mmCIF file of C-alpha atoms in Angstrom:
data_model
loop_
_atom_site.group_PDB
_atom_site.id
_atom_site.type_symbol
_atom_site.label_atom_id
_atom_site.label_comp_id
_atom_site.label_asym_id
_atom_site.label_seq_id
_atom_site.Cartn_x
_atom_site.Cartn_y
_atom_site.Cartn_z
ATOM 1 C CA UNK A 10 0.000 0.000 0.000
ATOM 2 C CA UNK A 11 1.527 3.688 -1.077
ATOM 3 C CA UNK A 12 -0.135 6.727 -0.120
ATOM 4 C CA UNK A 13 -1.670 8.300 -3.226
ATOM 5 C CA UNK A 14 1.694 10.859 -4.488
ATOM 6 C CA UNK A 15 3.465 8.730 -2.143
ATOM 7 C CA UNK A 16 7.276 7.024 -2.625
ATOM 8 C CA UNK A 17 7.256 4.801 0.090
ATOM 9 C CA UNK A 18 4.400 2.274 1.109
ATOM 10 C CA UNK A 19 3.622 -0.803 3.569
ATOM 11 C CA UNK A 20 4.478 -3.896 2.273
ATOM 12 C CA UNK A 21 3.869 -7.564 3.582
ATOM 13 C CA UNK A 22 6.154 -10.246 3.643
ATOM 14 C CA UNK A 23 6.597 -12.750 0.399
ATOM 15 C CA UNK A 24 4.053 -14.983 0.521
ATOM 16 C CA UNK A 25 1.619 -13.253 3.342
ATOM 17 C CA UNK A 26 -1.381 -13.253 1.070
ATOM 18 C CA UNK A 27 -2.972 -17.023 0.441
ATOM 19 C CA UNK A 28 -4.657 -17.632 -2.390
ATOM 20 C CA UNK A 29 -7.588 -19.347 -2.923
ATOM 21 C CA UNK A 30 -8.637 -18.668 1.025
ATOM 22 C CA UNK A 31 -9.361 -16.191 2.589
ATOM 23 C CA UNK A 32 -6.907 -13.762 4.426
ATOM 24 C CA UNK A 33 -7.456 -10.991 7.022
ATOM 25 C CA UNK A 34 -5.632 -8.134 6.671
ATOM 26 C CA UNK A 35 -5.090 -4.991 8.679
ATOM 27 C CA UNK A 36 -2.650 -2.018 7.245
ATOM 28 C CA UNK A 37 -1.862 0.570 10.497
ATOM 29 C CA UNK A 38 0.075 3.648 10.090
ATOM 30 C CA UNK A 39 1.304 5.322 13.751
ATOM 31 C CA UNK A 40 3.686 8.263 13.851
ATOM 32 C CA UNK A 41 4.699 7.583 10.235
ATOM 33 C CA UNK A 42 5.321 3.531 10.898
ATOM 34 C CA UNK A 43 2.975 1.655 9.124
ATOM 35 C CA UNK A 44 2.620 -2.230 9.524
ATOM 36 C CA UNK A 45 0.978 -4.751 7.972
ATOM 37 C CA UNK A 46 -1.152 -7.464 10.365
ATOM 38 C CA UNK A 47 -2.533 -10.889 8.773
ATOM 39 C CA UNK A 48 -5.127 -11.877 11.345
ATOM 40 C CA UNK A 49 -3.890 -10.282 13.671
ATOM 41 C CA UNK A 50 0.261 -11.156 13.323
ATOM 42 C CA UNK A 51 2.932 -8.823 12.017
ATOM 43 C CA UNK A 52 3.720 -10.041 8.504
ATOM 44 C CA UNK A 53 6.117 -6.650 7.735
ATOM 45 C CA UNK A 54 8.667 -4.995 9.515
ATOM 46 C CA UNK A 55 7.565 -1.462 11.027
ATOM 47 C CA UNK A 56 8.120 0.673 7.653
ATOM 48 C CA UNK A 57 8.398 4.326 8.144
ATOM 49 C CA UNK A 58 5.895 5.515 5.484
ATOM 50 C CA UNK A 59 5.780 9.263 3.781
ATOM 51 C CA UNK A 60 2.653 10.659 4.736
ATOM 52 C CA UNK A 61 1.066 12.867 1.947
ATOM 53 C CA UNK A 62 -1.522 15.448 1.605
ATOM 54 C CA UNK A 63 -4.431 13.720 -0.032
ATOM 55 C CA UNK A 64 -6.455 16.124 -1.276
ATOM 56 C CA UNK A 65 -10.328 16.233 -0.590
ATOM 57 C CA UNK A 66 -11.678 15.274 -4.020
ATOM 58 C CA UNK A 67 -9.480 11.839 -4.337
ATOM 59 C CA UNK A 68 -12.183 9.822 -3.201
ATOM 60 C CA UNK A 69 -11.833 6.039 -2.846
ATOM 61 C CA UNK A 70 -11.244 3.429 -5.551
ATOM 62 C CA UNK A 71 -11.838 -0.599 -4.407
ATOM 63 C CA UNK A 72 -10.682 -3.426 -6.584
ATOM 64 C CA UNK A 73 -9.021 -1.527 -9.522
ATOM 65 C CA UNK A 74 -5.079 0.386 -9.746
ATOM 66 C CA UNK A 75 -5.570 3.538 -11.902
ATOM 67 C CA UNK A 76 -1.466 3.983 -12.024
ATOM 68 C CA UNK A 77 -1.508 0.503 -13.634
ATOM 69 C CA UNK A 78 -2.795 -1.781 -16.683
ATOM 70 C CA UNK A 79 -5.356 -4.209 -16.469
ATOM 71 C CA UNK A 80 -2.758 -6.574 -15.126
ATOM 72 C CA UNK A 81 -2.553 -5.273 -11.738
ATOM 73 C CA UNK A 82 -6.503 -4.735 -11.281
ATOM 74 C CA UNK A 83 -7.425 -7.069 -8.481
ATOM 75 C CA UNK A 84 -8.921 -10.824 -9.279
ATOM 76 C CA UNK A 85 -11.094 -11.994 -6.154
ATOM 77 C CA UNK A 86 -13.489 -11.940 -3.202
ATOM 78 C CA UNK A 87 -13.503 -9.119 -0.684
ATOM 79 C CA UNK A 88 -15.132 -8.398 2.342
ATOM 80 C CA UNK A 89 -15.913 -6.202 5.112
ATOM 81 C CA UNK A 90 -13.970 -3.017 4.605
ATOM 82 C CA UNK A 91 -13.183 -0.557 7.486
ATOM 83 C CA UNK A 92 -10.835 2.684 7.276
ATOM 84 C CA UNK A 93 -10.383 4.583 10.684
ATOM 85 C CA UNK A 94 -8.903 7.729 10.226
ATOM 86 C CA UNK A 95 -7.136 9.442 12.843
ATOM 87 C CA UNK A 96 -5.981 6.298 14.641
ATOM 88 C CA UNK A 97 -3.904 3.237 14.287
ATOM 89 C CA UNK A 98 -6.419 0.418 15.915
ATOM 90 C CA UNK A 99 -2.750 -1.969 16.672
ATOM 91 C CA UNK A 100 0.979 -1.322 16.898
ATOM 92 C CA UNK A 101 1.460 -4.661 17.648
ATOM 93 C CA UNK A 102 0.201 -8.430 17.671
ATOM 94 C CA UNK A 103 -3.844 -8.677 18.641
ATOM 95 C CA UNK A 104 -6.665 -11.558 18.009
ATOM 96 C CA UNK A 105 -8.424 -10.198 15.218
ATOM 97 C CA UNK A 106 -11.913 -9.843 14.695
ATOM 98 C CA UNK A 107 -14.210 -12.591 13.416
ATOM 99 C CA UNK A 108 -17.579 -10.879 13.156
ATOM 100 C CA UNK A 109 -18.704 -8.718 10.974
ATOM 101 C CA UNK A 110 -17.692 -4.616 12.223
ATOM 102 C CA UNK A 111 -21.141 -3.470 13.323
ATOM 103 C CA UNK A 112 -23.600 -1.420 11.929
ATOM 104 C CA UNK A 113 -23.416 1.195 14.881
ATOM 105 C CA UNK A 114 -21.209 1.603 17.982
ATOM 106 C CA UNK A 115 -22.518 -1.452 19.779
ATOM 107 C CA UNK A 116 -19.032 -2.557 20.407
ATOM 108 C CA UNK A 117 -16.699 -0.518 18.496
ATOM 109 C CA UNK A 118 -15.071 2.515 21.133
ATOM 110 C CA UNK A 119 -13.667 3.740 17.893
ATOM 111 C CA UNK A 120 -16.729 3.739 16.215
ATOM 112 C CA UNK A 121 -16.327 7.894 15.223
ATOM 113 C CA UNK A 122 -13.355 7.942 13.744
ATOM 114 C CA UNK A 123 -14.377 5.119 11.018
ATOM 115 C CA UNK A 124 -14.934 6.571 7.682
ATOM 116 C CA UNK A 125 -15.995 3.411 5.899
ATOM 117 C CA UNK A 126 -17.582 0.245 7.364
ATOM 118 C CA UNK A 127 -18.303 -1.854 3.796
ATOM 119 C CA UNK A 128 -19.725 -5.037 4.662
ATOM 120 C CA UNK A 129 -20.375 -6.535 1.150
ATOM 121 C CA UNK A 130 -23.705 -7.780 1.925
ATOM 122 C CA UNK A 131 -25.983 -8.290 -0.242
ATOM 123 C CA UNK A 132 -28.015 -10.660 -2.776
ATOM 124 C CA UNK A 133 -26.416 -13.047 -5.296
ATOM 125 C CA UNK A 134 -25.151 -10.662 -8.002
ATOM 126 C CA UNK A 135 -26.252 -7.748 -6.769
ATOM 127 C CA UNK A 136 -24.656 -4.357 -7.548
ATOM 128 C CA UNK A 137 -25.873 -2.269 -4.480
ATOM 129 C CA UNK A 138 -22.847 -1.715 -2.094
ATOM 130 C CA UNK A 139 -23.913 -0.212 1.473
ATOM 131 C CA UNK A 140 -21.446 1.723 3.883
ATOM 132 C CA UNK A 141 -22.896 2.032 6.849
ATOM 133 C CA UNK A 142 -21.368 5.104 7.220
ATOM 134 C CA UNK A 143 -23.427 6.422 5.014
ATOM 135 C CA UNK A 144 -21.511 7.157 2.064
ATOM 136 C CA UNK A 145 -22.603 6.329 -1.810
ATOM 137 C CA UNK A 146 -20.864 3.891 -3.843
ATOM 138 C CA UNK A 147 -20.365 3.636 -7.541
ATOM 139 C CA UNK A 148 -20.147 0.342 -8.948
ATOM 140 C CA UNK A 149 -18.313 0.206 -12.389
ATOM 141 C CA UNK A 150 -17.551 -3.439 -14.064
ATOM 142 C CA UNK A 151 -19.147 -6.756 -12.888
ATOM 143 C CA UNK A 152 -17.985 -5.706 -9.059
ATOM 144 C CA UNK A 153 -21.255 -7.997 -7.421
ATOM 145 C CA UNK A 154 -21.861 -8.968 -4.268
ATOM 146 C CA UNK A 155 -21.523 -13.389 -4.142
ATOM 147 C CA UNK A 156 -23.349 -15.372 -1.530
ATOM 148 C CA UNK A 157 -21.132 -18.362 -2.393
ATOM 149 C CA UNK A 158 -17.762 -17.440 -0.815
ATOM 150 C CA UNK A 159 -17.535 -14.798 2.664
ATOM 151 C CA UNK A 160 -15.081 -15.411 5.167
ATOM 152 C CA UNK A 161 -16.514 -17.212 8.736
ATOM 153 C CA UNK A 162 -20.008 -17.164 8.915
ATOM 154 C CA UNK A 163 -21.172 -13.778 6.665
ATOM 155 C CA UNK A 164 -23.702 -13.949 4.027
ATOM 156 C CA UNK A 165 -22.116 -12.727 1.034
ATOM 157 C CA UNK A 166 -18.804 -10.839 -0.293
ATOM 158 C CA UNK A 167 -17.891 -8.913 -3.371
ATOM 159 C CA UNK A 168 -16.251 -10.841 -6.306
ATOM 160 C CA UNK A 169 -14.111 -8.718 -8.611
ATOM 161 C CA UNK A 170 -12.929 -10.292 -12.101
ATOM 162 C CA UNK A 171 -9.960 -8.091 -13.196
ATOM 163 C CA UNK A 172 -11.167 -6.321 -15.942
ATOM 164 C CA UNK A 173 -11.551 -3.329 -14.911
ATOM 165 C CA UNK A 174 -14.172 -3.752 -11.926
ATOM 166 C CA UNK A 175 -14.378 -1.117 -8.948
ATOM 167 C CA UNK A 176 -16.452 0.391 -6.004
ATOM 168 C CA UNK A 177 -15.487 3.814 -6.083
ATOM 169 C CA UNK A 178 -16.169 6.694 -3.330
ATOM 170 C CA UNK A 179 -16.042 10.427 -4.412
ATOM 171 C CA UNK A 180 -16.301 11.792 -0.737
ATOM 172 C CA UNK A 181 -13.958 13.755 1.253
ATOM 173 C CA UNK A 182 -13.946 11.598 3.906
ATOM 174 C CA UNK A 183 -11.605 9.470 2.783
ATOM 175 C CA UNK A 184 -8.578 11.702 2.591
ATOM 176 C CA UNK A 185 -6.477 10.506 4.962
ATOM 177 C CA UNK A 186 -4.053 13.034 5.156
ATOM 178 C CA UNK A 187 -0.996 12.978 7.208
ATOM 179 C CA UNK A 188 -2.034 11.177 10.434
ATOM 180 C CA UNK A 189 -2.522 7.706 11.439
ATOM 181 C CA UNK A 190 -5.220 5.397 10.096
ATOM 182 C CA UNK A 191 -6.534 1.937 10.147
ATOM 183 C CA UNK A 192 -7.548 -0.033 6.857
ATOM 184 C CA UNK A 193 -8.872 -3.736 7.804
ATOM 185 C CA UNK A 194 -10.348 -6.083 5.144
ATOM 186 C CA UNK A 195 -10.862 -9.774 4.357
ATOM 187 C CA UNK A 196 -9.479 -10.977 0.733
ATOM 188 C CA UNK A 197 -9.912 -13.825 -1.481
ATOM 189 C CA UNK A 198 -7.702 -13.868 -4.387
ATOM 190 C CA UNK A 199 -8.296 -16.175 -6.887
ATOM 191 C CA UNK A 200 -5.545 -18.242 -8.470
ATOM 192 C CA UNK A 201 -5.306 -17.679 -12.326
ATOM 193 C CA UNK A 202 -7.806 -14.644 -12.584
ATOM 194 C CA UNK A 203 -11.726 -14.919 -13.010
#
């Protein structure tokens, strides 16, 4: 991961991502270190990252690299997307989560400072993506929601095919800016594309 105008990122060790199973992720920048957490275990050394200025029109793009060809647009399931902005959730090892990140703040002290909490629920092959922080989502592609593969026990996830599919956010919420944030997700890649 490289901060949009960015030269350095948070990278995970060789052979951190699975495919064909499903992998939790979370990506925490503190004080300029990020790390990268598969459920719940350091899989990169603390990297000190470059923050940059993001500005407030970027939005958010899911599923698709605009700096890139086809060949690096991402081929899988995800699931349950969270951003927290203003905070680093871990700095070091925890037991991650395996329910879904609520609707509301039932159990999440944190709950204000998330910007986007994207379940990928919905019906087999639907194209309706719900934040349940409110914000709209704009499907391009064959981005659909799959009821056949979500991680432990959730209904559904969103299957992306490579060519060009994305859930895209135009808000201003999601410029992260300079300080420390949280981005958590489950992923599915798929060995050998769609």
């Amino acid at each position: 991961v490289v901060p949009k105008g960015g030269t350095s990122g948070v990278y995970s060790s060789a052979g951190a991502v699975v495919i064909n199973t499903w992998n939790h992720f979370e990506i925490s920048v503190a004080g300029w270190i990020g790390r990268v957490f598969k459920a719940g275990v350091a899989v990169s050394s603390p990297t000190n990252v470059t923050p940059q200025s993001v500005s407030s029109g970027d939005g958010l793009i899911i599923g698709f690299d605009v700096a890139a060809s086809v060949a690096f647009n991402y081929v899988g399931y995800l699931d349950r997307v969270r951003i927290t902005k203003g905070v680093a959730r871990h700095t070091s090892a925890f037991t991650a989560d395996t329910n879904s990140f609520p609707e509301g703040n039932m159990s999440d002290s944190l709950y204000d400072k998330v910007v986007l909490n994207l379940p990928m629920t919905g019906a087999d092959g639907g194209t309706v993506f719900t934040d349940y922080k409110g914000h709209t989502a704009t499907v391009t592609g064959n981005a659909k929601t799959i009821t056949a593969t979500a991680p432990i026990s959730l209904s559904s996830s969103a299957r992306f095919d490579g060519a060009g599919d994305k859930i895209s956010f135009s808000d201003s919420a999601f410029a992260l800016g300079t300080g420390d944030c949280t981005i958590e997700f489950w992923v599915y890649p798929i060995s050998g594309g769609a």
